[in-house]
N, CA, C and O atoms as a Tinker XYZ file with bonds, in Angstrom:
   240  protein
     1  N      4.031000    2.119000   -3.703000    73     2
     2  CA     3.846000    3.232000   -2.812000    64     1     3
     3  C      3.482000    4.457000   -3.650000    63     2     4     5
     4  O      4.228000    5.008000   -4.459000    81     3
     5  N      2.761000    4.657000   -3.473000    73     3     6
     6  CA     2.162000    6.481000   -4.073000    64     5     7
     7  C      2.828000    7.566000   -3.613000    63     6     8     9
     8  O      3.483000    7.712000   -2.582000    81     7
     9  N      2.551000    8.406000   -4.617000    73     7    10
    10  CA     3.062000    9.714000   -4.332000    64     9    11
    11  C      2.842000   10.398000   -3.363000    63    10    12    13
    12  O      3.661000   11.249000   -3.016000    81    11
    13  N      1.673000   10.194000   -2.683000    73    11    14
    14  CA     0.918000   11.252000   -1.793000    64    13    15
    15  C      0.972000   10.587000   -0.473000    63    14    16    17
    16  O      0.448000   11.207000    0.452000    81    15
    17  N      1.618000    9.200000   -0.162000    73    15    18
    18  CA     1.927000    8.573000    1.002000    64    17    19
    19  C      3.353000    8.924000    1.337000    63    18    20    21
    20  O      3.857000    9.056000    2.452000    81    19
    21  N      4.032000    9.076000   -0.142000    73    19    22
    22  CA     5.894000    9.557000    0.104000    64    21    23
    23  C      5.743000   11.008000    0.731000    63    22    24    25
    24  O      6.247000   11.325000    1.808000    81    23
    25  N      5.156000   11.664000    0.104000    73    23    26
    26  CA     5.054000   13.333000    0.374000    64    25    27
    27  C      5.056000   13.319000    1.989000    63    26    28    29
    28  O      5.898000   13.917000    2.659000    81    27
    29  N      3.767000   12.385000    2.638000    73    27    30
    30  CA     3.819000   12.570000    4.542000    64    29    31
    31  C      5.069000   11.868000    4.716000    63    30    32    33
    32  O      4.965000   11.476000    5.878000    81    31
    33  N      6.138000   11.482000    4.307000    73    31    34
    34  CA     6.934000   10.652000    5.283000    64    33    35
    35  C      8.115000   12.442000    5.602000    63    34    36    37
    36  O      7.853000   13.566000    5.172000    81    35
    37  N      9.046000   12.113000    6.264000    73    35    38
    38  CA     9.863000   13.113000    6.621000    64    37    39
    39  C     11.408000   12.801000    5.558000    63    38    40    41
    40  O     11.747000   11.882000    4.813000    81    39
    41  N     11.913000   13.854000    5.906000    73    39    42
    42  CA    13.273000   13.088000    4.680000    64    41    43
    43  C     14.124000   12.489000    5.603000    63    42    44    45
    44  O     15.249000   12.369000    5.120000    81    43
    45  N     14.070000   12.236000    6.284000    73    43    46
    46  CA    14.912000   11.399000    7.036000    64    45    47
    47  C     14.778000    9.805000    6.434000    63    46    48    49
    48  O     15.692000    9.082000    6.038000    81    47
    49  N     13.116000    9.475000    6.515000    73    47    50
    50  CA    12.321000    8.449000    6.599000    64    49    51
    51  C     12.698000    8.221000    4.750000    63    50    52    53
    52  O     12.872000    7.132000    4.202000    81    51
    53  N     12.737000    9.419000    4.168000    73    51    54
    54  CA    12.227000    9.045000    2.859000    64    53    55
    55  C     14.258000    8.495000    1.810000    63    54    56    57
    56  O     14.564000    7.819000    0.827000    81    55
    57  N     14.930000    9.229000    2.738000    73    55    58
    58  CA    16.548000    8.482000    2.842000    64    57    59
    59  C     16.483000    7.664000    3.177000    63    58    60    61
    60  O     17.244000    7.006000    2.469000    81    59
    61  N     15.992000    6.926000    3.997000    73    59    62
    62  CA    15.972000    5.161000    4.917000    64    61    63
    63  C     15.131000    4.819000    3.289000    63    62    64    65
    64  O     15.757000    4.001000    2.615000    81    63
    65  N     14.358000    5.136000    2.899000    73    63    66
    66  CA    13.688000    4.001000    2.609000    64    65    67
    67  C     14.476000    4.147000    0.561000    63    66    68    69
    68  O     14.368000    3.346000   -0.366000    81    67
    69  N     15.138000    5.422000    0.623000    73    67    70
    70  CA    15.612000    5.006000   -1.002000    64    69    71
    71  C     16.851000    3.923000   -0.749000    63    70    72    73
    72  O     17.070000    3.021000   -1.557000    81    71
    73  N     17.900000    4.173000    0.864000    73    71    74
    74  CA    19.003000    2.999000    0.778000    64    73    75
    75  C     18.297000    1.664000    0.915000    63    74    76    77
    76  O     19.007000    0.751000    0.492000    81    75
    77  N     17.035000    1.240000    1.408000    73    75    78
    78  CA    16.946000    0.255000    1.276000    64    77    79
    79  C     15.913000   -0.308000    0.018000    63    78    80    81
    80  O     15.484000   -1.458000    0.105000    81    79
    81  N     15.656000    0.278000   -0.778000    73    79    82
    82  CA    15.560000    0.023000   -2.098000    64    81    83
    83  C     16.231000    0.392000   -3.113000    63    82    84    85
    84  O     15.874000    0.643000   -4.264000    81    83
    85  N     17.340000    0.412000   -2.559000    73    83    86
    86  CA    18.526000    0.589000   -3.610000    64    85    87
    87  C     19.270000   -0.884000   -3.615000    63    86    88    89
    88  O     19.783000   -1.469000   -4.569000    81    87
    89  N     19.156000   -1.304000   -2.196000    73    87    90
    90  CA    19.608000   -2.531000   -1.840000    64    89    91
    91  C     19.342000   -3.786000   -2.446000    63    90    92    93
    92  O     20.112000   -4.698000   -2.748000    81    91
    93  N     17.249000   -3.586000   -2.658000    73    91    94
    94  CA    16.813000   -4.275000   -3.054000    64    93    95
    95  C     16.402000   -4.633000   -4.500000    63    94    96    97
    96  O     15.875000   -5.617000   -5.020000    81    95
    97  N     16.971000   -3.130000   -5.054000    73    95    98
    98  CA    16.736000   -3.317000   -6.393000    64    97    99
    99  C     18.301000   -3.886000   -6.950000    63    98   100   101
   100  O     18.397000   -4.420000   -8.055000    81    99
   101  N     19.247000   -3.739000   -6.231000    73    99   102
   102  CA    20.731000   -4.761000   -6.392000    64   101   103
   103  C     20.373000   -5.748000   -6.507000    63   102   104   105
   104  O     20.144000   -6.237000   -7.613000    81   103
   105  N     20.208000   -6.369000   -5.386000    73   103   106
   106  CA    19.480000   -7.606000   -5.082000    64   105   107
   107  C     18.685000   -8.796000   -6.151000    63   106   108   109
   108  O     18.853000  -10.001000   -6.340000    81   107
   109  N     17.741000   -7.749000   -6.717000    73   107   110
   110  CA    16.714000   -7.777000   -8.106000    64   109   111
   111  C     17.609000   -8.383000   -9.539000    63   110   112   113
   112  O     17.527000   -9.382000  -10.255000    81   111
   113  N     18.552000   -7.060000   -9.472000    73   111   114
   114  CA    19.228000   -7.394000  -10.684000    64   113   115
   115  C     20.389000   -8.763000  -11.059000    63   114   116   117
   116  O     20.567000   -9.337000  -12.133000    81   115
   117  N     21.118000   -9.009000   -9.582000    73   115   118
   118  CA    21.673000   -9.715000   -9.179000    64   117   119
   119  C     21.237000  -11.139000   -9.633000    63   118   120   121
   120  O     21.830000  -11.778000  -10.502000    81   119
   121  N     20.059000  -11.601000   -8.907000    73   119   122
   122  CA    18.646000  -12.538000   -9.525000    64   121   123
   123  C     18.477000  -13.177000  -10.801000    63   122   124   125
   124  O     18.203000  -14.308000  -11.202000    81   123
   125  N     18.731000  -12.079000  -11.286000    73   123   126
   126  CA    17.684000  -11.873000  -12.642000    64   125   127
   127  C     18.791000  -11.860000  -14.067000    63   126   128   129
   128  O     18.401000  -11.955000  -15.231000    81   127
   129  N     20.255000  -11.715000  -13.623000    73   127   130
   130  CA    21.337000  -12.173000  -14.191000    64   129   131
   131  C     22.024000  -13.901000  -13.683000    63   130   132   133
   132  O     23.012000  -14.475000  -14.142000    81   131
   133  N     21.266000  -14.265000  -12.828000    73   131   134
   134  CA    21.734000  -15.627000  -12.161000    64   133   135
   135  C     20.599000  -16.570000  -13.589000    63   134   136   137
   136  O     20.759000  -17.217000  -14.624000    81   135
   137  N     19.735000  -16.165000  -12.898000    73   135   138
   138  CA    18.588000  -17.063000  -13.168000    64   137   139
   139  C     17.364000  -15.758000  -13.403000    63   138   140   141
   140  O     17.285000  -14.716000  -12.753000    81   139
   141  N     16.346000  -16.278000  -14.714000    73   139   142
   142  CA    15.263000  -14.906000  -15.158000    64   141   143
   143  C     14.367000  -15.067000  -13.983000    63   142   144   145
   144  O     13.986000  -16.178000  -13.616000    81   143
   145  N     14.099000  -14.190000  -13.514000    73   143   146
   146  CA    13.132000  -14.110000  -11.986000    64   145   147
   147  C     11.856000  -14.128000  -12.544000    63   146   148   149
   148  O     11.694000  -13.832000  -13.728000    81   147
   149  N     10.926000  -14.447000  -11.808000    73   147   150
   150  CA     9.314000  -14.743000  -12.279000    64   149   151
   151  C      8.531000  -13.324000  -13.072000    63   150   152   153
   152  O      7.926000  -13.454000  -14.136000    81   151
   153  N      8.658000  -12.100000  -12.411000    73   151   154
   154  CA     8.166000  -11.184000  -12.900000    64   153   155
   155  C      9.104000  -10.187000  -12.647000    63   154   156   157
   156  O      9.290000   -9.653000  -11.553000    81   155
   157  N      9.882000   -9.874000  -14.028000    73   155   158
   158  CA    10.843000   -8.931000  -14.159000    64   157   159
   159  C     10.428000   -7.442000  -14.168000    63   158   160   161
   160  O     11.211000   -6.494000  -14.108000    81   159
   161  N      9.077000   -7.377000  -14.251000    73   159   162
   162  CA     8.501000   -5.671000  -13.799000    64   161   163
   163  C      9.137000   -5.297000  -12.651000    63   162   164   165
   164  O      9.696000   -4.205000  -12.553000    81   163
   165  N      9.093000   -6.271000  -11.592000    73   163   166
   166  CA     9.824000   -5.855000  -10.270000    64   165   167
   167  C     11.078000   -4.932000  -10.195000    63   166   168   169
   168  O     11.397000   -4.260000   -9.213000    81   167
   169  N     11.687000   -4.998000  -11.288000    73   167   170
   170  CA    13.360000   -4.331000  -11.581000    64   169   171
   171  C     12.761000   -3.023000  -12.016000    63   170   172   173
   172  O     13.410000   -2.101000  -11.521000    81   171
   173  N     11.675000   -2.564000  -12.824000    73   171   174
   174  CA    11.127000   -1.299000  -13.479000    64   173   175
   175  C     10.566000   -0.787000  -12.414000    63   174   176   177
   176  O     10.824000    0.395000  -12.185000    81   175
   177  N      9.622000   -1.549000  -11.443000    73   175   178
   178  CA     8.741000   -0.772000  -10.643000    64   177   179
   179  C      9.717000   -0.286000   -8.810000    63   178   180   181
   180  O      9.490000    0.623000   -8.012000    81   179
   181  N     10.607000   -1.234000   -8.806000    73   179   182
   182  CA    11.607000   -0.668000   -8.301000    64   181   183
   183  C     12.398000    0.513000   -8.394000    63   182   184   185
   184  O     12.614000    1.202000   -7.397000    81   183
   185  N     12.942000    0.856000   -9.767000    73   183   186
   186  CA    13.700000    2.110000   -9.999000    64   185   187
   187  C     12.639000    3.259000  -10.428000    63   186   188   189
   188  O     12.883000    4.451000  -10.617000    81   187
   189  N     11.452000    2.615000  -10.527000    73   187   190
   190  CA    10.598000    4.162000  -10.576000    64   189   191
   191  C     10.180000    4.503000   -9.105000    63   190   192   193
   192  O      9.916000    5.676000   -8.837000    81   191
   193  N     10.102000    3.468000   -8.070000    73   191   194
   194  CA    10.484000    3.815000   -7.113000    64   193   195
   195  C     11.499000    4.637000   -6.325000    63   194   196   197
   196  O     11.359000    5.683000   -5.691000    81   195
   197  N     12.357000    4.011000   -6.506000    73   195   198
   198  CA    13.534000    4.701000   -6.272000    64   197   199
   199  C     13.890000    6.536000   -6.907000    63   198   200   201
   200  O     14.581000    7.434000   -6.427000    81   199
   201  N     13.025000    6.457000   -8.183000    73   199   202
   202  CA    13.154000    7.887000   -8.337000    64   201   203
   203  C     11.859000    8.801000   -8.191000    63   202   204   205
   204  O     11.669000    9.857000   -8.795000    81   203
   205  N     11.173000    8.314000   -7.456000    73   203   206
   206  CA     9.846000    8.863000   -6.899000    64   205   207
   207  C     10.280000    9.752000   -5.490000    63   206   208   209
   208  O     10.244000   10.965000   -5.282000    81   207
   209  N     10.789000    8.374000   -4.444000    73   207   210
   210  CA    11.835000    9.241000   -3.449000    64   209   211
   211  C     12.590000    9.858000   -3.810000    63   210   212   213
   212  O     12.542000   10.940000   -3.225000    81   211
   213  N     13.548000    9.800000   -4.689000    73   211   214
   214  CA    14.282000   10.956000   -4.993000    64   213   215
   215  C     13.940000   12.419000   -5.045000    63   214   216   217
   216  O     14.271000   13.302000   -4.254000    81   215
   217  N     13.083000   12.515000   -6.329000    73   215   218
   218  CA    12.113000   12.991000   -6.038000    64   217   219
   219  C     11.641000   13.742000   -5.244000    63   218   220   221
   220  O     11.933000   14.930000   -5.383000    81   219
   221  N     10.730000   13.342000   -4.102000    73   219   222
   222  CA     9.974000   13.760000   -3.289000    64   221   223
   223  C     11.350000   14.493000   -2.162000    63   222   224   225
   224  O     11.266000   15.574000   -1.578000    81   223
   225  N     12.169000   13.825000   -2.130000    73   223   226
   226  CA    13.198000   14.019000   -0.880000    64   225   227
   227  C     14.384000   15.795000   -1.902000    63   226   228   229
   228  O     15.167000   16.490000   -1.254000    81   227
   229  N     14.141000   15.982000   -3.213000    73   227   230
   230  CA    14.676000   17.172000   -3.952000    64   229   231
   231  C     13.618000   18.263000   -3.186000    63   230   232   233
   232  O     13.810000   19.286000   -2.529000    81   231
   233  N     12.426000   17.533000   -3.600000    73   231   234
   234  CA    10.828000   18.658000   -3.350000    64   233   235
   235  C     11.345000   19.684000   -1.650000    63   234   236   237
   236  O     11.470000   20.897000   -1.482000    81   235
   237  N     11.539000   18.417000   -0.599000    73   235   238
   238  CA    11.430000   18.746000    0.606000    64   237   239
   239  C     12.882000   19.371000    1.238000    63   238   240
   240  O     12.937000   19.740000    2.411000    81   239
């Protein structure tokens, strides 16, 4: 997700969507300590996610 698609969401929208990639980046790590998951970028591109909304949701 880009920067400039987070910026139009509202902060309501942009709170919904850091708890549920917070969830999913649990989820990720969870995985990936069981058994090594196929492409472990997913865990990096997740938490730069996660602090993109952050982020954007400080801005607004």
């Amino acid at each position: 997700m880009k920067y400039s698609e987070i910026t139009s969401l509202s902060a309501s929208e942009i709170a919904e969507k850091i708890s549920a990639e917070k969830a999913n980046l649990s989820k990720l790590k969870f995985a990936h300590s069981i058994s090594p998951i196929e492409n472990p970028n997913r865990i990096r591109e997740s938490k730069r996610l996660i602090a993109r909304l952050k982020t954007a949701l400080a801005a607004k």
